[in-house]
PDB file of C-alpha atoms in Angstrom:
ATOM      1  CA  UNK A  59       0.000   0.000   0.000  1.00  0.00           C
ATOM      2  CA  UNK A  60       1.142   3.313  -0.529  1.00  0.00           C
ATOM      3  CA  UNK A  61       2.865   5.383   2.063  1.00  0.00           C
ATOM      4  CA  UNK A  62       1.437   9.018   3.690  1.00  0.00           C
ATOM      5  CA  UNK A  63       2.827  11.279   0.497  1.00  0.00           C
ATOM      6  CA  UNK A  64       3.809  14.872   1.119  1.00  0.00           C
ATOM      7  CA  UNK A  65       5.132  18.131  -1.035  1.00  0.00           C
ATOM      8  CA  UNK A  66       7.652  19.539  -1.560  1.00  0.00           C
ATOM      9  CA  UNK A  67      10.413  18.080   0.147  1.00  0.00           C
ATOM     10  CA  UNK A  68      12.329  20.894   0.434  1.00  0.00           C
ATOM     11  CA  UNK A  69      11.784  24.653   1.015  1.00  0.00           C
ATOM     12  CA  UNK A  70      13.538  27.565   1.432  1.00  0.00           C
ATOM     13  CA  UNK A  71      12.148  31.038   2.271  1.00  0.00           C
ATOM     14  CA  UNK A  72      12.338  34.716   3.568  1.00  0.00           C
ATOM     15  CA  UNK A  73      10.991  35.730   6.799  1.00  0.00           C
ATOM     16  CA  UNK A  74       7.624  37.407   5.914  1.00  0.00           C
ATOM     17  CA  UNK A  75       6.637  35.194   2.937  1.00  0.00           C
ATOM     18  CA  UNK A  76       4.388  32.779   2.987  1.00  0.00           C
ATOM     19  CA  UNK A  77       4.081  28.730   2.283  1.00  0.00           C
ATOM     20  CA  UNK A  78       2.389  25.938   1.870  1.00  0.00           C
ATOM     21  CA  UNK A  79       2.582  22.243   2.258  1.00  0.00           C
ATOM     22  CA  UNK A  80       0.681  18.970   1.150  1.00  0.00           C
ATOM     23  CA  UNK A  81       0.160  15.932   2.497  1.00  0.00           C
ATOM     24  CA  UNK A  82      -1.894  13.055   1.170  1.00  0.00           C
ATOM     25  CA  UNK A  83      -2.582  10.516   3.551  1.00  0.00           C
ATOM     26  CA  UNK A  84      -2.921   6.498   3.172  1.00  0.00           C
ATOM     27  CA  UNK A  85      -6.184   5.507   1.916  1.00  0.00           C
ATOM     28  CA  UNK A  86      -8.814   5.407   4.319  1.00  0.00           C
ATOM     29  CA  UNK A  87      -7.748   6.702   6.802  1.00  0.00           C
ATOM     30  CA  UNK A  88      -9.456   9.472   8.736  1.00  0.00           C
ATOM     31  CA  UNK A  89      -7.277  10.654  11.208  1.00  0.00           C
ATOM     32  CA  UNK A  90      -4.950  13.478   9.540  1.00  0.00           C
ATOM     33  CA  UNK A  91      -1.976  14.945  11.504  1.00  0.00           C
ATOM     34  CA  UNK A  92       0.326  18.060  11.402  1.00  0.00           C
ATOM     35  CA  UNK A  93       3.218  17.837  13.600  1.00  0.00           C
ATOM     36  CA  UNK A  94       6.337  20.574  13.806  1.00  0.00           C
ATOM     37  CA  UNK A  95       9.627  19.148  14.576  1.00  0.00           C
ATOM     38  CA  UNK A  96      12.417  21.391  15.420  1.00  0.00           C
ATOM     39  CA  UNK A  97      15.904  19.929  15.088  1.00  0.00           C
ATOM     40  CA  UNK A  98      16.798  18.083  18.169  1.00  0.00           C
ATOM     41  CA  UNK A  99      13.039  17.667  19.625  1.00  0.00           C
ATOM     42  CA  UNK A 100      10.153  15.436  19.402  1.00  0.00           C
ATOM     43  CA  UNK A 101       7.351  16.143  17.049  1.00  0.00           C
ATOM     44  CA  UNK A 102       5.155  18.484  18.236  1.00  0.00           C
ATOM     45  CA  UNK A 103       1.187  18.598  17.022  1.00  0.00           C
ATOM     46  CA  UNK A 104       0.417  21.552  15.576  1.00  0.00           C
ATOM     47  CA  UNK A 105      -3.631  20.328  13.942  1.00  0.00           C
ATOM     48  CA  UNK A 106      -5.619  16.668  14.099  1.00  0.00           C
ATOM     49  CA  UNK A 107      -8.259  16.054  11.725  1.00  0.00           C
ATOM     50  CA  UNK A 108     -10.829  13.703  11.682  1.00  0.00           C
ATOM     51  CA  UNK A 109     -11.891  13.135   8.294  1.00  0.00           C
ATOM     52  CA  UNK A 110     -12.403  16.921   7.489  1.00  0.00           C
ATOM     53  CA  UNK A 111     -13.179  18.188  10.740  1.00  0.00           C
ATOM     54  CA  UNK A 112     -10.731  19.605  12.892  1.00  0.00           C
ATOM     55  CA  UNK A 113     -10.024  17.274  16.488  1.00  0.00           C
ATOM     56  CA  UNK A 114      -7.359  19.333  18.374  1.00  0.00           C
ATOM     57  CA  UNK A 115      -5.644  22.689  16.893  1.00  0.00           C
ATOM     58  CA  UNK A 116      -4.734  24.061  20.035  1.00  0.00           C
ATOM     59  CA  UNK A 117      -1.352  24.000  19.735  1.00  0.00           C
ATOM     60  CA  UNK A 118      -1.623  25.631  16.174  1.00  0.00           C
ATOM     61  CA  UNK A 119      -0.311  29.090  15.985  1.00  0.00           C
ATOM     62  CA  UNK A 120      -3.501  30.734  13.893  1.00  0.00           C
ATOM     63  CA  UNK A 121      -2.191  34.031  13.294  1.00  0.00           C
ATOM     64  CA  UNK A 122      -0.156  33.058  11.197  1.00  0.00           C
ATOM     65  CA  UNK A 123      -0.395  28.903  10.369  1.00  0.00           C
ATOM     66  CA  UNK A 124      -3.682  27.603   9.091  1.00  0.00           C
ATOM     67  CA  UNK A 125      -4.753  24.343   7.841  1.00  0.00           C
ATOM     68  CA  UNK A 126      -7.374  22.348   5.626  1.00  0.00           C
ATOM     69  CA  UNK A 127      -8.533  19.043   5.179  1.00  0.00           C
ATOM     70  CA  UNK A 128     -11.046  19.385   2.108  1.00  0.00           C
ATOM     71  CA  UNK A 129     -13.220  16.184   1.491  1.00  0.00           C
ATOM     72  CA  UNK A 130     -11.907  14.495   4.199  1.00  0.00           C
ATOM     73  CA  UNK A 131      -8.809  13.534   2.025  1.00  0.00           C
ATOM     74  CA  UNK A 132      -5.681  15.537   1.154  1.00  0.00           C
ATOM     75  CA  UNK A 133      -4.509  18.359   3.212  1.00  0.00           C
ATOM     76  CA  UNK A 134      -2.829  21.773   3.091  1.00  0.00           C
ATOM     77  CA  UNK A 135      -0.402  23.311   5.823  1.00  0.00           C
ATOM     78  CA  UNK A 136      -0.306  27.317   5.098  1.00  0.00           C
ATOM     79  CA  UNK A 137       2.303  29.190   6.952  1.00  0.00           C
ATOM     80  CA  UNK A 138       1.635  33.370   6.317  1.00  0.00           C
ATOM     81  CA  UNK A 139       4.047  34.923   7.074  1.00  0.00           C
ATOM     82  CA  UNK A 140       6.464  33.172   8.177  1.00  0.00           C
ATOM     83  CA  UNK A 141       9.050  33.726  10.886  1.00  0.00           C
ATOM     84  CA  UNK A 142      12.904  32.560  11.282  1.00  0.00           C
ATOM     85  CA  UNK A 143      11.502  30.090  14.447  1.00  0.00           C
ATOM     86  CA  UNK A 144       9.287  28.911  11.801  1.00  0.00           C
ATOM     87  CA  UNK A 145      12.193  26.691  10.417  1.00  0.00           C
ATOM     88  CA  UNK A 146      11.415  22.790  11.153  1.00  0.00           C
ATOM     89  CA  UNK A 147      10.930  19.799   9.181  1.00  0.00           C
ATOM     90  CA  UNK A 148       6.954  19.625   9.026  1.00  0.00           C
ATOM     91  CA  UNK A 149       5.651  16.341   9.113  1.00  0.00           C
ATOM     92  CA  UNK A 150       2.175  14.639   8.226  1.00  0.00           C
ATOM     93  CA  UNK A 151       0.710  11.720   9.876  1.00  0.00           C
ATOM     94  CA  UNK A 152      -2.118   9.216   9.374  1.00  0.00           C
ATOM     95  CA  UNK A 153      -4.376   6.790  11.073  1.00  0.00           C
ATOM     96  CA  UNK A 154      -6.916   4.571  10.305  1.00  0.00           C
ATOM     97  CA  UNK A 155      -9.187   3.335  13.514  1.00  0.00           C
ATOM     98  CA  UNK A 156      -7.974  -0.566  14.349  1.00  0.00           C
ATOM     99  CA  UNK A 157      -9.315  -1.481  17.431  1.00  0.00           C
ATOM    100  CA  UNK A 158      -7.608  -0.522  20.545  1.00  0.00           C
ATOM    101  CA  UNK A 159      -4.419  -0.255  18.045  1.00  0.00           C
ATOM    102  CA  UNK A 160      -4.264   3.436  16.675  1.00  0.00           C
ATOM    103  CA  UNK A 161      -0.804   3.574  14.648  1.00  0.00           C
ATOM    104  CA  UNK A 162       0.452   6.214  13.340  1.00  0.00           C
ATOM    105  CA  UNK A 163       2.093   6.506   9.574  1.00  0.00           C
ATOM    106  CA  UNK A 164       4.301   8.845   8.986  1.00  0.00           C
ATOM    107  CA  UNK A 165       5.184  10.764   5.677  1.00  0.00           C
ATOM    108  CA  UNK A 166       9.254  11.998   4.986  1.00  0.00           C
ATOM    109  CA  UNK A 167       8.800  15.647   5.901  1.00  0.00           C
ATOM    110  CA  UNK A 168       9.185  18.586   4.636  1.00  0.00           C
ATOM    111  CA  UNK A 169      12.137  20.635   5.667  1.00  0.00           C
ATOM    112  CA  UNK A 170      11.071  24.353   5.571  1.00  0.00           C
ATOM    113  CA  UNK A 171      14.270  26.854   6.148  1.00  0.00           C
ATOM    114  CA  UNK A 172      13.660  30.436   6.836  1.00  0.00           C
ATOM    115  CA  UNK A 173      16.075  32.977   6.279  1.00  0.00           C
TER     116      UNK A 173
ATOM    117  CA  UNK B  94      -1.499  16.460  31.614  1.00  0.00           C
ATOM    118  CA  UNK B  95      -0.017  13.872  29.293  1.00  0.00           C
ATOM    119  CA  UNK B  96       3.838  13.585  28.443  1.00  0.00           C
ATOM    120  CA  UNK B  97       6.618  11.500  27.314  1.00  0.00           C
ATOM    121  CA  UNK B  98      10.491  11.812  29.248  1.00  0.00           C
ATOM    122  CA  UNK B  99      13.309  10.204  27.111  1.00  0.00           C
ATOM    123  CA  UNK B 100      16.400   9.964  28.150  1.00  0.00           C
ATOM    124  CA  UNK B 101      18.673  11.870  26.935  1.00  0.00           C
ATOM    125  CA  UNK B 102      21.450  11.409  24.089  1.00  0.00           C
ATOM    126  CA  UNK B 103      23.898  10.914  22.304  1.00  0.00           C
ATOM    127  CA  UNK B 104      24.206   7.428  22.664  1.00  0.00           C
ATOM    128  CA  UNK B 105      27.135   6.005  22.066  1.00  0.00           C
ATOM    129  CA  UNK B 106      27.864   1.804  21.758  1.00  0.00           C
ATOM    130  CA  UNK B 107      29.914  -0.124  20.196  1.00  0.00           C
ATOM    131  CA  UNK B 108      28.484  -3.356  17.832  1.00  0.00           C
ATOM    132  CA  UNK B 109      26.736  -5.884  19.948  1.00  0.00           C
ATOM    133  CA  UNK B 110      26.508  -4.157  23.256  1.00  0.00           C
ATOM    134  CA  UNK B 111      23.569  -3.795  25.073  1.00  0.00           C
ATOM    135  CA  UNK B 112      21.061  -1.096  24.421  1.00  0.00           C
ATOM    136  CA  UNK B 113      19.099   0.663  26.661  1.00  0.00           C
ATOM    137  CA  UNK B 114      16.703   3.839  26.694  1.00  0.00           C
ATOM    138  CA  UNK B 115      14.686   5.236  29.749  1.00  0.00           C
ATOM    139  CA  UNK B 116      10.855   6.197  28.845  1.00  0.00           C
ATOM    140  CA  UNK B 117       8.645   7.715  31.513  1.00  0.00           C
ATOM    141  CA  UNK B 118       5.095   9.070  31.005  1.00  0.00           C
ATOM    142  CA  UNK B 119       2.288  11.178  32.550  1.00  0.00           C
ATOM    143  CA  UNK B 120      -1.082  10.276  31.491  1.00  0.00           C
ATOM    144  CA  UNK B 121      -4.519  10.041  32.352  1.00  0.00           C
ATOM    145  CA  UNK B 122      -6.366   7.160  31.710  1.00  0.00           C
ATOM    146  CA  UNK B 123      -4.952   4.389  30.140  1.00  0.00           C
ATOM    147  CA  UNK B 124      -2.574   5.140  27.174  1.00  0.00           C
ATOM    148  CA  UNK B 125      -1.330   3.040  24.519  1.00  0.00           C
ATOM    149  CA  UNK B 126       2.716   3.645  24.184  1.00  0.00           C
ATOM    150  CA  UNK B 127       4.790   3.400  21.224  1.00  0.00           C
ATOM    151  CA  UNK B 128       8.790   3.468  20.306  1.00  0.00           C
ATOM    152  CA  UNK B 129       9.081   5.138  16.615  1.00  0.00           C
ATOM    153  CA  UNK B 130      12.466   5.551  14.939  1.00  0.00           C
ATOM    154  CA  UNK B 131      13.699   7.799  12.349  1.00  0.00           C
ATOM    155  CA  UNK B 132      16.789   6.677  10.594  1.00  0.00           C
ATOM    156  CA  UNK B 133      18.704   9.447   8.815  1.00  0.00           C
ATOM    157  CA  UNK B 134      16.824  11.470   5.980  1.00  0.00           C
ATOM    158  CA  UNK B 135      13.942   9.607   6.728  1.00  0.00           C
ATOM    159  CA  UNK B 136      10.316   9.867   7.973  1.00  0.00           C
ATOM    160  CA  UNK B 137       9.354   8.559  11.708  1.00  0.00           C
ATOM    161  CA  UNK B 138       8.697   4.399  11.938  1.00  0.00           C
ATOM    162  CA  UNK B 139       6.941   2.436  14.315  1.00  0.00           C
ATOM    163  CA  UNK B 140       9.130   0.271  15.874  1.00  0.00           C
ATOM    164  CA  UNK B 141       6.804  -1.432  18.404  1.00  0.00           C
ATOM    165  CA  UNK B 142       4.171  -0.521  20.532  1.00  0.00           C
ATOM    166  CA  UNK B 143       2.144  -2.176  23.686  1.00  0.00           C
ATOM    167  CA  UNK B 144      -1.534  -1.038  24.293  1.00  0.00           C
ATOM    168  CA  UNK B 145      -1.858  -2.126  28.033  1.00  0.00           C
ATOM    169  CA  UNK B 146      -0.428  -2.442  30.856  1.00  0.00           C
ATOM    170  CA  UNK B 147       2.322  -5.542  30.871  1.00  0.00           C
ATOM    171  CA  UNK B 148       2.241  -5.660  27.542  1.00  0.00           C
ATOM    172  CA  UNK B 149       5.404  -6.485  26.099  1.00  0.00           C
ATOM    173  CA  UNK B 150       6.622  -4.754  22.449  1.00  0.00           C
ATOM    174  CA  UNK B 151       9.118  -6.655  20.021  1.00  0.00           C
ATOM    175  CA  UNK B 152      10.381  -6.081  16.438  1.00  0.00           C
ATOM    176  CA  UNK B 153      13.923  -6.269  15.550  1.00  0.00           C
ATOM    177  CA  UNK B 154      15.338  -7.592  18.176  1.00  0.00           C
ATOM    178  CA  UNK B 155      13.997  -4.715  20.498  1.00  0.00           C
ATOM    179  CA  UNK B 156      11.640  -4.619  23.086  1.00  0.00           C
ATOM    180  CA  UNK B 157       9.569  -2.867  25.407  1.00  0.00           C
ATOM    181  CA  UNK B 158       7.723  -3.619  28.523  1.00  0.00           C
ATOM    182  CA  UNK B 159       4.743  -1.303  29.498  1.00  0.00           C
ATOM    183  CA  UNK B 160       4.765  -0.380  33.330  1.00  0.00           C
ATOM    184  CA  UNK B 161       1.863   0.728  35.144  1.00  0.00           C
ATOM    185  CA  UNK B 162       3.757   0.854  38.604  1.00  0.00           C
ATOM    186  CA  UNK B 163       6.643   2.673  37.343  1.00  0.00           C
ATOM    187  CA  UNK B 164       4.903   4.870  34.263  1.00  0.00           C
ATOM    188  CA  UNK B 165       7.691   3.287  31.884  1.00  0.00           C
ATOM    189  CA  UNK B 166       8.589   2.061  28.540  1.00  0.00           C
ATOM    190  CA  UNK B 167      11.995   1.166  28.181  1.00  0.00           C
ATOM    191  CA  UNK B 168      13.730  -0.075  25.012  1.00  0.00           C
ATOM    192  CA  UNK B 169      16.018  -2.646  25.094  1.00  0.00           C
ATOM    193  CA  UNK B 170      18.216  -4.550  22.776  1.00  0.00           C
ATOM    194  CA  UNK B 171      20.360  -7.724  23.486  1.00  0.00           C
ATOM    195  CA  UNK B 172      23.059  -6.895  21.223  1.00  0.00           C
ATOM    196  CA  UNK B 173      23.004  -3.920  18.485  1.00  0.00           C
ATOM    197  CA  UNK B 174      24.199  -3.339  15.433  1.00  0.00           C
ATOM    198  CA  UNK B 175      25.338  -0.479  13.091  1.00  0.00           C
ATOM    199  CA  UNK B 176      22.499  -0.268  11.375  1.00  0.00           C
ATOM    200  CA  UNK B 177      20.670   0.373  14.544  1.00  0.00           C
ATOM    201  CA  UNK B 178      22.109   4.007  14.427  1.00  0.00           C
ATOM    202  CA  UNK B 179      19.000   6.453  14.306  1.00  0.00           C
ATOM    203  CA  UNK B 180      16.792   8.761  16.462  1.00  0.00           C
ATOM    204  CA  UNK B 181      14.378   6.892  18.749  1.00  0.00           C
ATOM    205  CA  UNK B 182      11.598   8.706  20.242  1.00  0.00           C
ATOM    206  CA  UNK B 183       8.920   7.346  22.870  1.00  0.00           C
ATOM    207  CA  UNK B 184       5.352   8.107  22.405  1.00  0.00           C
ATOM    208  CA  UNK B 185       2.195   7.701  24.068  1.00  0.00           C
ATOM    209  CA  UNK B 186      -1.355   8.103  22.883  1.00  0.00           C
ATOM    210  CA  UNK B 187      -4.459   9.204  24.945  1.00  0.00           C
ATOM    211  CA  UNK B 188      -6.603   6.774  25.723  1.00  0.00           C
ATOM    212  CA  UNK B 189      -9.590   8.869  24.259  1.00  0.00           C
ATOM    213  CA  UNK B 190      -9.159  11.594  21.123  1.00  0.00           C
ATOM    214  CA  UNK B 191      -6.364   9.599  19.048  1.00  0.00           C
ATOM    215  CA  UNK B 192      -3.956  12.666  19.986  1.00  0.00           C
ATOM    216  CA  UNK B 193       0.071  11.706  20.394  1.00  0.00           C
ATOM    217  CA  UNK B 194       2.708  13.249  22.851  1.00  0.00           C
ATOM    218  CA  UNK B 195       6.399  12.421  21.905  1.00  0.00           C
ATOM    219  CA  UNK B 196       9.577  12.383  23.760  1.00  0.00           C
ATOM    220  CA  UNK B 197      12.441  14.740  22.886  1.00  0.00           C
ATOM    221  CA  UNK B 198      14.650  11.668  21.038  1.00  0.00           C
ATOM    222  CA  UNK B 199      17.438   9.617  21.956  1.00  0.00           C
ATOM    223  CA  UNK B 200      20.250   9.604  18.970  1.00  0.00           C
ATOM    224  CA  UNK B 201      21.777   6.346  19.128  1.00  0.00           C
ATOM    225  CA  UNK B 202      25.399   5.996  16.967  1.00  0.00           C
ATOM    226  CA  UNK B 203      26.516   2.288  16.843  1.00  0.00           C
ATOM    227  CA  UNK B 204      30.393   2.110  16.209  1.00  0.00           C
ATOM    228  CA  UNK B 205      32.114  -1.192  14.727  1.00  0.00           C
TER     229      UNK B 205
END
């Protein structure tokens, strides 16, 4: 089966502009996560979707980060703007409901550097 | 509240020593816990996981105990190997809402 996709891989910015990322998540499932991971921490959740509604985005910065699951499917990360702190590896999750077994897939990240 | 204590790195072994790394949590409720890895360049992988208490994770040669007593979820490894060398982070997820705390990361480097 295919693996949580996301887009671009890579990015590279200046403070004040704004981005976006994409994740598409393993089929079927309807849990969607956003984490931020800052080099040398833990992944921290920054929005959790279920299907297209929105779980926990309390840790989301909304002045300037804002999110989107459309159609319960793909998803959209929108930084705007963005900062120099703002520089992480962003990563996308996804889960599919198994019981008392809720694993999380992980996609490769994208690496956003703001200069 | 709920969160995840790792111990802290670098780690540092040479081939086919023993691994260890400490994993306390604070929950409420009953979590499920989980030991992902992320090998260089690369996206987080679940390594094992345990959904109750005594539950005992495997996969690779590692393994985890969950400990209600002691609020722990060590990894262990008999005897590791250089391409054990990654970042391992502990996790735990609330028993209700699907949401997931993670540990800081242990970086592990396994010499020859």
């Amino acid at each position: 089966e295919a693996g949580v996709a996301q887009s671009p891989r890579y990015k590279i910015i200046e403070k004040r502009q704004s981005v976006a990322f994409w994740c598409n998540p393993i089929s079927g499932h309807a849990t969607l996560y956003w984490y931020q991971q800052i080099l040398g921490q833990g992944p921290k959740l920054l929005i959790q979707f279920q299907n297209n509604g929105v779980v926990d985005d309390s840790q989301l910065p909304k002045d300037r980060f804002s999110a989107e699951r459309l159609k319960g499917v793909d998803s959209t990360l929108k930084i705007q703007p963005a900062k120099l702190e703002d520089s992480a590896v962003y990563l996308c999750a996804s889960s599919q409901l198994q019981g008392s077994s809720y694993e999380q897939y992980f996609g490769p990240g994208t690496r956003l550097t703001v200069t | 509240g709920n969160s995840v204590t790792q111990m802290e790195g670098p780690v540092t072994l040479s081939e086919e020593a023993f691994l260890t790394i400490n994993c306390t949590y604070t929950a409420t409720g009953y979590p499920s816990l989980f030991w992902y890895v992320q090998y260089p360049g690369e996206g987080l992988q679940l390594l094992l996981k345990a959904t109750k208490a005594d539950d005992k994770g495997s996969n690779k040669g590692f393994e985890a105990t969950y400990r209600k007593e002691t609020t722990s979820f060590h990894l262990e490894k008999g005897s590791v190997q250089v391409s054990d060398s990654a970042v391992y982070f502990c996790a735990l997820r609330k028993f209700t809402g699907n949401q997931f705390y993670f540990g800081t990361g242990t970086s592990l480097t396994v010499i020859p």
